[in-house]
Amino acid sequence: MRRVTLIPGDGIGPEVTAAARAVIEASGAQLDFETAVIGQQAEQATGSPVPPSVFESIERTKLVLKGPTYTPFGGNYRIRIQRPGADGKMEERSYPSLAITLRKELGLYVNLRPIKNYPNVPSRYTGVDLVIFRENSEDLYVGNERMVDVDTAEGIKLITRGASARVARFAFDYMKKVGRRKITIGHKANVMKMTDGLWLKATQDVAKAYPDIENDARVIDALCMELVIKPETFDGLLLTNLYGDIVSDLCAGLVGGLGVAPGANIGDDCAMFEAVHGTAPDIAGKDLANPMAMILSAVLMLRYVGEGEAADRIDAALSAVLGEKRAITRDLGGSAGTKAFTEAIVQKLKKP
Ligand code: NAI
């Protein structure tokens, strides 16, 4: 039995992770869960937003299913944790959000986000089927910034050849493994000649070792425009951390919205699966969240641990429920709640 660390998260997190767990359990996958609480609740109970017991759980399982976690806007909010440094001595490290804390501390350097049309999920487009590879460890997104004075703020955009090449190798290897054909590298090297220039050079250098996979490059703003005009022409997108964050939501919008876009954070020996969406405070606790993105993140997790058969069964059950159009959540034009939608999938899985 493979163990998973389950982080319910905040807002709609507990509702959508409970849905994903119920579906995994009904699929017959050989997975066992241990729940770990992070954030404000953990801080109140233990004094730390990510207590050592959470890291211990993840070090044991090397596998995390995570609900979204809350981060306040603005101010100087930081997540502060005590962990051993490179020399083994305890040190304090701080990050702008819980999700970034886990991605950085666990060495999860790739954020993988498949985007595709699902049958009966309303969308303006058809034929969209692409994979986003987002660099997950550096760039402006890690929040290395400071107030210079009360009217001036600055942020550091750090790009390294090593991290750029690492995510590029993952992306090209993945495309080769799953039989995809082309990667488009997004950048703004015409203006950010050094940072994005280095990103472009490092990723294109890696591309040379993969003659079977086509590659091209687009300035990020033009890429966004092309994505909304002809998204079906893209196959793989390789993006820096901040552009990847923004373009992921744009692409979720191409196929039905944030309720349907799953994601995985992957490192060399550990992986964390979470939806693209956040805590959705406007609908939290109301049985209104679409758990599909979280369930599809669980499907990615099942494939990652070699439970492909259970993953296929869940995919089929989900498609069947969408196809019947009886239990559709509100964001997709239906009126079913989170629980009713989940139960419909569970019932499909239970049928022989
Ligand atoms: P959000 O993704 O939570 O919500 C944006 C809009 O999409 C809202 O109208 C929401 O109701 C809707 N939505 C999101 N997920 C949905 C679902 N499953 N079903 C139906 N509707 C859904 O983004 P927002 O409001 O910018 O962020 C809220 C909080 O979430 C912030 O504290 C933010 O930092 C956090 N967040 C956390 C992430 C993570 O832990 N990985 C990722 C993104 C945001």
Tab-separated table of C-alpha atoms and ligand atoms in Angstrom:
chain	number	residue	atom	x	y	z
A	1	MET	CA	0.000	0.000	0.000
A	2	ARG	CA	1.566	3.327	-1.053
A	3	ARG	CA	1.060	6.135	1.475
A	4	VAL	CA	0.130	9.700	0.515
A	5	THR	CA	0.387	12.827	2.636
A	6	LEU	CA	-2.978	14.570	2.253
A	7	ILE	CA	-3.015	18.338	2.877
A	8	PRO	CA	-6.652	19.524	2.912
A	9	GLY	CA	-5.699	23.214	2.571
A	10	ASP	CA	-7.955	26.246	3.048
A	11	GLY	CA	-11.202	27.582	1.571
A	12	ILE	CA	-12.613	24.961	-0.827
A	13	GLY	CA	-9.498	22.799	-0.191
A	14	PRO	CA	-11.098	20.424	2.355
A	15	GLU	CA	-14.156	19.942	0.091
A	16	VAL	CA	-12.216	19.177	-3.089
A	17	THR	CA	-9.550	17.013	-1.418
A	18	ALA	CA	-12.294	14.977	0.321
A	19	ALA	CA	-13.845	14.475	-3.131
A	20	ALA	CA	-10.521	13.337	-4.621
A	21	ARG	CA	-9.941	10.950	-1.725
A	22	ALA	CA	-13.434	9.431	-2.037
A	23	VAL	CA	-12.902	8.859	-5.755
A	24	ILE	CA	-9.429	7.320	-5.266
A	25	GLU	CA	-10.816	5.000	-2.595
A	26	ALA	CA	-13.697	3.921	-4.836
A	27	SER	CA	-11.253	3.244	-7.704
A	28	GLY	CA	-9.563	0.422	-5.819
A	29	ALA	CA	-6.117	2.064	-6.037
A	30	GLN	CA	-3.695	0.768	-3.424
A	31	LEU	CA	-3.208	4.089	-1.636
A	32	ASP	CA	-3.407	4.983	2.001
A	33	PHE	CA	-3.667	8.550	3.350
A	34	GLU	CA	-2.100	10.413	6.261
A	35	THR	CA	-3.517	13.890	6.821
A	36	ALA	CA	-1.195	16.833	7.463
A	37	VAL	CA	-2.408	20.307	8.378
A	38	ILE	CA	-0.440	23.403	7.364
A	39	GLY	CA	-1.138	27.128	7.532
A	40	GLN	CA	-2.890	29.192	10.195
A	41	GLN	CA	-4.490	26.206	11.889
A	42	ALA	CA	-1.090	24.491	12.209
A	43	GLU	CA	0.533	27.701	13.420
A	44	GLN	CA	-2.037	28.104	16.184
A	45	ALA	CA	-1.587	24.488	17.298
A	46	THR	CA	2.199	24.139	16.989
A	47	GLY	CA	3.695	27.609	16.504
A	48	SER	CA	4.773	26.777	12.940
A	49	PRO	CA	2.778	27.096	9.693
A	50	VAL	CA	4.509	23.958	8.393
A	51	PRO	CA	5.323	21.876	11.488
A	52	PRO	CA	8.232	19.400	11.422
A	53	SER	CA	5.687	16.535	11.544
A	54	VAL	CA	4.454	17.579	8.064
A	55	PHE	CA	7.956	17.417	6.588
A	56	GLU	CA	8.478	14.074	8.384
A	57	SER	CA	5.296	12.728	6.798
A	58	ILE	CA	6.379	13.877	3.325
A	59	GLU	CA	9.903	12.516	3.810
A	60	ARG	CA	8.291	9.137	4.512
A	61	THR	CA	5.700	9.161	1.717
A	62	LYS	CA	7.470	11.289	-0.958
A	63	LEU	CA	3.958	11.858	-2.280
A	64	VAL	CA	1.557	14.720	-1.509
A	65	LEU	CA	-2.023	15.460	-2.533
A	66	LYS	CA	-2.529	19.116	-1.646
A	67	GLY	CA	-5.578	21.365	-1.529
A	68	PRO	CA	-5.078	25.079	-2.226
A	69	THR	CA	-3.741	27.215	0.594
A	70	TYR	CA	-4.531	30.808	1.502
A	71	THR	CA	-2.028	33.662	1.029
A	72	PRO	CA	-2.977	37.253	1.894
A	73	PHE	CA	-2.482	39.927	-0.793
A	74	GLY	CA	0.155	42.619	-0.175
A	75	GLY	CA	1.779	43.456	3.160
A	76	ASN	CA	4.932	41.716	4.336
A	77	TYR	CA	3.401	38.314	5.075
A	78	ARG	CA	6.028	35.537	4.965
A	79	ILE	CA	5.931	31.864	5.900
A	80	ARG	CA	8.842	31.303	8.306
A	81	ILE	CA	10.107	27.800	8.934
A	82	GLN	CA	13.051	26.241	10.798
A	83	ARG	CA	14.827	23.516	8.851
A	84	PRO	CA	18.342	22.152	8.524
A	85	GLY	CA	20.571	24.041	6.081
A	86	ALA	CA	23.159	22.544	3.705
A	87	ASP	CA	25.574	22.145	6.647
A	88	GLY	CA	22.950	20.298	8.736
A	89	LYS	CA	22.538	23.182	11.207
A	90	MET	CA	19.027	24.520	11.837
A	91	GLU	CA	18.276	27.792	10.075
A	92	GLU	CA	15.233	29.978	9.445
A	93	ARG	CA	13.988	30.267	5.871
A	94	SER	CA	11.037	32.310	4.683
A	95	TYR	CA	8.767	32.234	1.631
A	96	PRO	CA	5.858	34.332	0.338
A	97	SER	CA	3.289	31.473	0.405
A	98	LEU	CA	2.699	27.950	1.685
A	99	ALA	CA	2.620	26.484	-1.823
A	100	ILE	CA	6.021	28.063	-2.594
A	101	THR	CA	7.382	26.852	0.770
A	102	LEU	CA	6.578	23.243	-0.112
A	103	ARG	CA	7.685	23.496	-3.741
A	104	LYS	CA	11.055	24.971	-2.719
A	105	GLU	CA	11.715	22.881	0.393
A	106	LEU	CA	10.830	19.617	-1.343
A	107	GLY	CA	12.876	20.425	-4.466
A	108	LEU	CA	9.837	20.232	-6.771
A	109	TYR	CA	11.353	22.016	-9.737
A	110	VAL	CA	8.716	21.291	-12.399
A	111	ASN	CA	5.097	22.358	-12.370
A	112	LEU	CA	3.289	20.189	-14.903
A	113	ARG	CA	-0.175	21.339	-15.987
A	114	PRO	CA	-2.058	19.414	-18.668
A	115	ILE	CA	-4.843	21.393	-20.341
A	116	LYS	CA	-7.409	19.709	-22.545
A	117	ASN	CA	-11.057	19.853	-23.552
A	118	TYR	CA	-13.242	17.392	-21.682
A	119	PRO	CA	-16.415	16.032	-23.253
A	120	ASN	CA	-19.437	18.053	-22.160
A	121	VAL	CA	-17.399	20.723	-20.388
A	122	PRO	CA	-18.564	23.943	-22.047
A	123	SER	CA	-15.770	25.946	-23.660
A	124	ARG	CA	-15.294	28.443	-26.480
A	125	TYR	CA	-12.749	26.108	-28.074
A	126	THR	CA	-12.434	22.522	-29.261
A	127	GLY	CA	-9.365	20.381	-29.860
A	128	VAL	CA	-7.271	21.937	-27.083
A	129	ASP	CA	-4.758	19.398	-25.759
A	130	LEU	CA	-1.499	20.812	-24.458
A	131	VAL	CA	0.889	20.441	-21.536
A	132	ILE	CA	2.412	23.361	-19.648
A	133	PHE	CA	5.856	22.900	-18.100
A	134	ARG	CA	6.447	25.717	-15.657
A	135	GLU	CA	9.832	26.233	-13.986
A	136	ASN	CA	8.993	26.076	-10.292
A	137	SER	CA	11.997	27.272	-8.301
A	138	GLU	CA	13.132	30.741	-9.360
A	139	ASP	CA	12.180	33.931	-11.294
A	140	LEU	CA	10.256	36.888	-9.848
A	141	TYR	CA	7.617	34.465	-8.537
A	142	VAL	CA	9.709	33.365	-5.534
A	143	GLY	CA	9.032	36.820	-4.074
A	144	ASN	CA	12.580	38.017	-3.473
A	145	GLU	CA	11.651	41.681	-3.025
A	146	ARG	CA	11.945	44.595	-0.652
A	147	MET	CA	10.718	48.122	0.004
A	148	VAL	CA	13.524	50.503	-0.982
A	149	ASP	CA	11.606	53.306	0.696
A	150	VAL	CA	7.942	53.916	1.385
A	151	ASP	CA	7.228	54.789	-2.286
A	152	THR	CA	9.540	52.317	-4.005
A	153	ALA	CA	9.538	48.526	-4.111
A	154	GLU	CA	11.953	46.265	-5.957
A	155	GLY	CA	11.951	42.552	-6.826
A	156	ILE	CA	14.796	40.369	-8.009
A	157	LYS	CA	14.298	38.218	-11.075
A	158	LEU	CA	16.845	35.453	-10.705
A	159	ILE	CA	17.271	33.014	-13.606
A	160	THR	CA	19.988	30.360	-13.697
A	161	ARG	CA	21.189	28.190	-16.550
A	162	GLY	CA	21.004	25.128	-14.259
A	163	ALA	CA	17.335	25.505	-13.279
A	164	SER	CA	16.320	26.470	-16.841
A	165	ALA	CA	18.085	23.468	-18.366
A	166	ARG	CA	16.700	21.143	-15.673
A	167	VAL	CA	13.048	21.943	-16.397
A	168	ALA	CA	13.743	21.868	-20.149
A	169	ARG	CA	15.250	18.369	-19.909
A	170	PHE	CA	12.210	17.223	-17.930
A	171	ALA	CA	9.871	18.740	-20.528
A	172	PHE	CA	11.598	17.215	-23.565
A	173	ASP	CA	11.936	13.808	-21.850
A	174	TYR	CA	8.251	13.898	-20.915
A	175	MET	CA	7.149	14.834	-24.450
A	176	LYS	CA	9.250	12.000	-25.868
A	177	LYS	CA	7.876	9.509	-23.348
A	178	VAL	CA	4.220	10.336	-24.011
A	179	GLY	CA	4.651	10.663	-27.792
A	180	ARG	CA	4.007	14.368	-28.153
A	181	ARG	CA	5.578	16.417	-30.931
A	182	LYS	CA	6.420	20.046	-30.192
A	183	ILE	CA	7.490	22.439	-27.417
A	184	THR	CA	7.016	26.207	-27.584
A	185	ILE	CA	9.333	28.174	-25.320
A	186	GLY	CA	7.823	31.398	-23.914
A	187	HIS	CA	10.097	34.345	-23.074
A	188	LYS	CA	10.540	38.114	-23.172
A	189	ALA	CA	14.196	38.095	-24.209
A	190	ASN	CA	13.683	41.115	-26.463
A	191	VAL	CA	13.344	43.288	-23.330
A	192	MET	CA	14.774	41.194	-20.483
A	193	LYS	CA	17.840	40.364	-22.490
A	194	MET	CA	19.844	38.906	-19.645
A	195	THR	CA	17.312	36.989	-17.541
A	196	ASP	CA	14.927	35.822	-20.242
A	197	GLY	CA	17.848	35.798	-22.696
A	198	LEU	CA	19.607	33.223	-20.519
A	199	TRP	CA	16.362	31.225	-20.123
A	200	LEU	CA	15.900	31.128	-23.899
A	201	LYS	CA	19.510	30.148	-24.615
A	202	ALA	CA	19.614	27.471	-21.887
A	203	THR	CA	16.304	25.857	-22.948
A	204	GLN	CA	17.174	26.009	-26.663
A	205	ASP	CA	20.542	24.380	-25.934
A	206	VAL	CA	18.706	21.489	-24.265
A	207	ALA	CA	16.301	21.261	-27.238
A	208	LYS	CA	19.265	20.421	-29.541
A	209	ALA	CA	19.609	17.047	-27.821
A	210	TYR	CA	16.003	16.129	-28.791
A	211	PRO	CA	15.845	16.197	-32.601
A	212	ASP	CA	12.586	14.179	-32.553
A	213	ILE	CA	10.695	16.912	-30.707
A	214	GLU	CA	10.129	20.125	-32.656
A	215	ASN	CA	10.675	23.369	-30.804
A	216	ASP	CA	10.021	27.017	-31.377
A	217	ALA	CA	9.962	30.164	-29.250
A	218	ARG	CA	7.445	32.984	-28.759
A	219	VAL	CA	7.572	36.314	-26.980
A	220	ILE	CA	5.189	35.799	-24.057
A	221	ASP	CA	2.662	38.502	-24.990
A	222	ALA	CA	2.378	37.230	-28.570
A	223	LEU	CA	2.084	33.695	-27.212
A	224	CYS	CA	-0.930	34.753	-25.102
A	225	MET	CA	-2.563	36.276	-28.167
A	226	GLU	CA	-1.994	33.132	-30.240
A	227	LEU	CA	-3.276	30.938	-27.418
A	228	VAL	CA	-6.645	32.688	-27.405
A	229	ILE	CA	-6.904	32.642	-31.219
A	230	LYS	CA	-5.725	29.088	-32.054
A	231	PRO	CA	-4.987	27.108	-28.875
A	232	GLU	CA	-5.400	23.799	-30.708
A	233	THR	CA	-2.103	24.391	-32.543
A	234	PHE	CA	-0.020	24.190	-29.335
A	235	ASP	CA	1.316	20.938	-27.899
A	236	GLY	CA	3.774	21.781	-25.094
A	237	LEU	CA	4.584	25.133	-23.470
A	238	LEU	CA	7.859	25.636	-21.600
A	239	LEU	CA	7.652	28.699	-19.361
A	240	THR	CA	9.435	30.494	-16.557
A	241	ASN	CA	7.743	30.550	-13.161
A	242	LEU	CA	5.742	33.794	-13.355
A	243	TYR	CA	4.704	33.509	-17.011
A	244	GLY	CA	3.785	29.871	-16.293
A	245	ASP	CA	1.572	30.922	-13.397
A	246	ILE	CA	-0.338	33.451	-15.497
A	247	VAL	CA	-0.556	31.406	-18.696
A	248	SER	CA	-1.830	28.372	-16.702
A	249	ASP	CA	-4.944	30.286	-15.660
A	250	LEU	CA	-5.369	31.629	-19.198
A	251	CYS	CA	-5.188	28.067	-20.528
A	252	ALA	CA	-7.617	26.815	-17.839
A	253	GLY	CA	-10.011	29.423	-19.240
A	254	LEU	CA	-9.646	27.889	-22.723
A	255	VAL	CA	-11.124	24.572	-21.570
A	256	GLY	CA	-13.817	25.533	-19.068
A	257	GLY	CA	-12.174	27.442	-16.240
A	258	LEU	CA	-10.246	26.872	-13.040
A	259	GLY	CA	-12.565	24.090	-11.917
A	260	VAL	CA	-11.115	21.703	-14.502
A	261	ALA	CA	-7.331	22.337	-14.572
A	262	PRO	CA	-5.101	19.872	-12.670
A	263	GLY	CA	-1.420	20.123	-11.808
A	264	ALA	CA	1.641	18.309	-10.482
A	265	ASN	CA	4.825	19.596	-8.846
A	266	ILE	CA	7.612	17.139	-9.523
A	267	GLY	CA	11.173	16.756	-8.233
A	268	ASP	CA	13.756	13.979	-8.453
A	269	ASP	CA	12.299	11.802	-5.700
A	270	CYS	CA	9.133	13.511	-4.496
A	271	ALA	CA	5.956	14.860	-6.076
A	272	MET	CA	3.021	16.994	-4.966
A	273	PHE	CA	-0.277	17.091	-6.833
A	274	GLU	CA	-2.530	20.146	-6.629
A	275	ALA	CA	-5.098	21.880	-8.819
A	276	VAL	CA	-4.239	25.125	-10.616
A	277	HIS	CA	-6.981	26.991	-8.733
A	278	GLY	CA	-6.780	28.709	-5.343
A	279	THR	CA	-8.929	28.598	-2.224
A	280	ALA	CA	-11.954	30.285	-3.919
A	281	PRO	CA	-13.076	32.094	-0.737
A	282	ASP	CA	-16.239	33.321	-2.508
A	283	ILE	CA	-17.666	29.780	-2.682
A	284	ALA	CA	-15.861	28.040	0.215
A	285	GLY	CA	-17.947	25.843	2.516
A	286	LYS	CA	-21.044	26.128	0.293
A	287	ASP	CA	-20.808	22.818	-1.603
A	288	LEU	CA	-20.345	24.848	-4.809
A	289	ALA	CA	-16.743	24.004	-5.749
A	290	ASN	CA	-16.026	21.876	-8.777
A	291	PRO	CA	-13.754	19.068	-7.509
A	292	MET	CA	-12.820	18.024	-11.056
A	293	ALA	CA	-9.419	19.795	-11.076
A	294	MET	CA	-8.495	18.121	-7.790
A	295	ILE	CA	-9.771	14.728	-8.977
A	296	LEU	CA	-7.752	15.106	-12.198
A	297	SER	CA	-4.699	16.026	-10.081
A	298	ALA	CA	-5.278	12.754	-8.218
A	299	VAL	CA	-5.444	10.967	-11.589
A	300	LEU	CA	-2.009	12.443	-12.432
A	301	MET	CA	-0.790	11.177	-9.058
A	302	LEU	CA	-2.118	7.677	-9.720
A	303	ARG	CA	-0.310	7.566	-13.066
A	304	TYR	CA	2.880	8.832	-11.359
A	305	VAL	CA	2.786	5.920	-8.842
A	306	GLY	CA	2.020	3.309	-11.490
A	307	GLU	CA	-1.719	2.965	-10.764
A	308	GLY	CA	-2.586	3.584	-14.414
A	309	GLU	CA	-5.575	1.244	-14.364
A	310	ALA	CA	-7.251	3.077	-11.468
A	311	ALA	CA	-6.432	6.384	-13.203
A	312	ASP	CA	-8.112	5.187	-16.422
A	313	ARG	CA	-11.190	4.045	-14.479
A	314	ILE	CA	-11.541	7.440	-12.781
A	315	ASP	CA	-11.047	9.263	-16.080
A	316	ALA	CA	-13.751	7.107	-17.678
A	317	ALA	CA	-16.164	7.544	-14.733
A	318	LEU	CA	-15.629	11.314	-14.783
A	319	SER	CA	-16.244	11.487	-18.539
A	320	ALA	CA	-19.363	9.327	-18.170
A	321	VAL	CA	-20.808	11.604	-15.457
A	322	LEU	CA	-20.086	14.682	-17.567
A	323	GLY	CA	-21.592	12.930	-20.591
A	324	GLU	CA	-24.847	12.153	-18.796
A	325	LYS	CA	-25.183	15.861	-17.929
A	326	ARG	CA	-27.175	15.031	-14.785
A	327	ALA	CA	-24.632	16.010	-12.138
A	328	ILE	CA	-22.752	19.049	-13.434
A	329	THR	CA	-21.376	21.719	-11.102
A	330	ARG	CA	-22.467	25.328	-11.247
A	331	ASP	CA	-19.255	26.699	-12.830
A	332	LEU	CA	-19.940	24.415	-15.822
A	333	GLY	CA	-23.556	25.466	-16.156
A	334	GLY	CA	-25.188	22.773	-13.979
A	335	SER	CA	-26.652	22.839	-10.499
A	336	ALA	CA	-25.008	19.863	-8.750
A	337	GLY	CA	-23.020	20.482	-5.591
A	338	THR	CA	-19.492	19.237	-4.909
A	339	LYS	CA	-20.825	16.235	-3.015
A	340	ALA	CA	-23.452	15.205	-5.581
A	341	PHE	CA	-20.937	15.408	-8.437
A	342	THR	CA	-18.418	13.350	-6.444
A	343	GLU	CA	-21.047	10.796	-5.465
A	344	ALA	CA	-22.057	10.374	-9.120
A	345	ILE	CA	-18.422	9.500	-9.986
A	346	VAL	CA	-18.114	7.172	-6.981
A	347	GLN	CA	-21.296	5.336	-8.010
A	348	LYS	CA	-19.949	4.887	-11.548
A	349	LEU	CA	-16.714	3.445	-10.124
A	350	LYS	CA	-18.582	1.032	-7.894
A	351	LYS	CA	-20.529	-0.476	-10.800
A	352	PRO	CA	-18.837	-3.698	-12.000
B	1	NAI	P1	-9.014	31.306	-7.015
B	1	NAI	O1	-8.473	30.310	-7.981
B	1	NAI	O2	-9.177	30.819	-5.618
B	1	NAI	O3	-10.455	31.832	-7.516
B	1	NAI	C1	-10.632	32.545	-8.729
B	1	NAI	C2	-12.087	32.360	-9.203
B	1	NAI	O4	-12.260	31.021	-9.691
B	1	NAI	C3	-13.116	32.546	-8.088
B	1	NAI	O5	-14.265	33.152	-8.622
B	1	NAI	C4	-13.445	31.121	-7.665
B	1	NAI	O6	-14.742	30.963	-7.123
B	1	NAI	C5	-13.303	30.355	-8.969
B	1	NAI	N1	-12.852	28.973	-8.712
B	1	NAI	C6	-11.624	28.572	-8.346
B	1	NAI	N2	-11.603	27.261	-8.175
B	1	NAI	C7	-12.840	26.798	-8.426
B	1	NAI	C8	-13.443	25.498	-8.405
B	1	NAI	N3	-12.752	24.398	-8.086
B	1	NAI	N4	-14.755	25.402	-8.702
B	1	NAI	C9	-15.473	26.479	-9.048
B	1	NAI	N5	-14.967	27.750	-9.085
B	1	NAI	C10	-13.647	27.889	-8.780
B	1	NAI	O7	-8.052	32.565	-7.086
B	1	NAI	P2	-7.919	33.832	-6.110
B	1	NAI	O8	-9.274	34.289	-5.674
B	1	NAI	O9	-7.017	34.735	-6.819
B	1	NAI	O10	-7.114	33.310	-4.836
B	1	NAI	C11	-7.713	32.968	-3.591
B	1	NAI	C12	-6.615	32.456	-2.659
B	1	NAI	O11	-6.071	31.238	-3.173
B	1	NAI	C13	-5.447	33.433	-2.452
B	1	NAI	O12	-5.099	33.424	-1.079
B	1	NAI	C14	-4.338	32.805	-3.279
B	1	NAI	O13	-3.054	33.126	-2.814
B	1	NAI	C15	-4.636	31.322	-3.111
B	1	NAI	N6	-4.074	30.459	-4.163
B	1	NAI	C16	-3.477	29.315	-3.758
B	1	NAI	C17	-2.940	28.445	-4.675
B	1	NAI	C18	-2.283	27.201	-4.187
B	1	NAI	O14	-2.310	26.899	-2.998
B	1	NAI	N7	-1.669	26.426	-5.053
B	1	NAI	C19	-3.036	28.713	-6.126
B	1	NAI	C20	-3.732	29.936	-6.452
B	1	NAI	C21	-4.223	30.789	-5.493
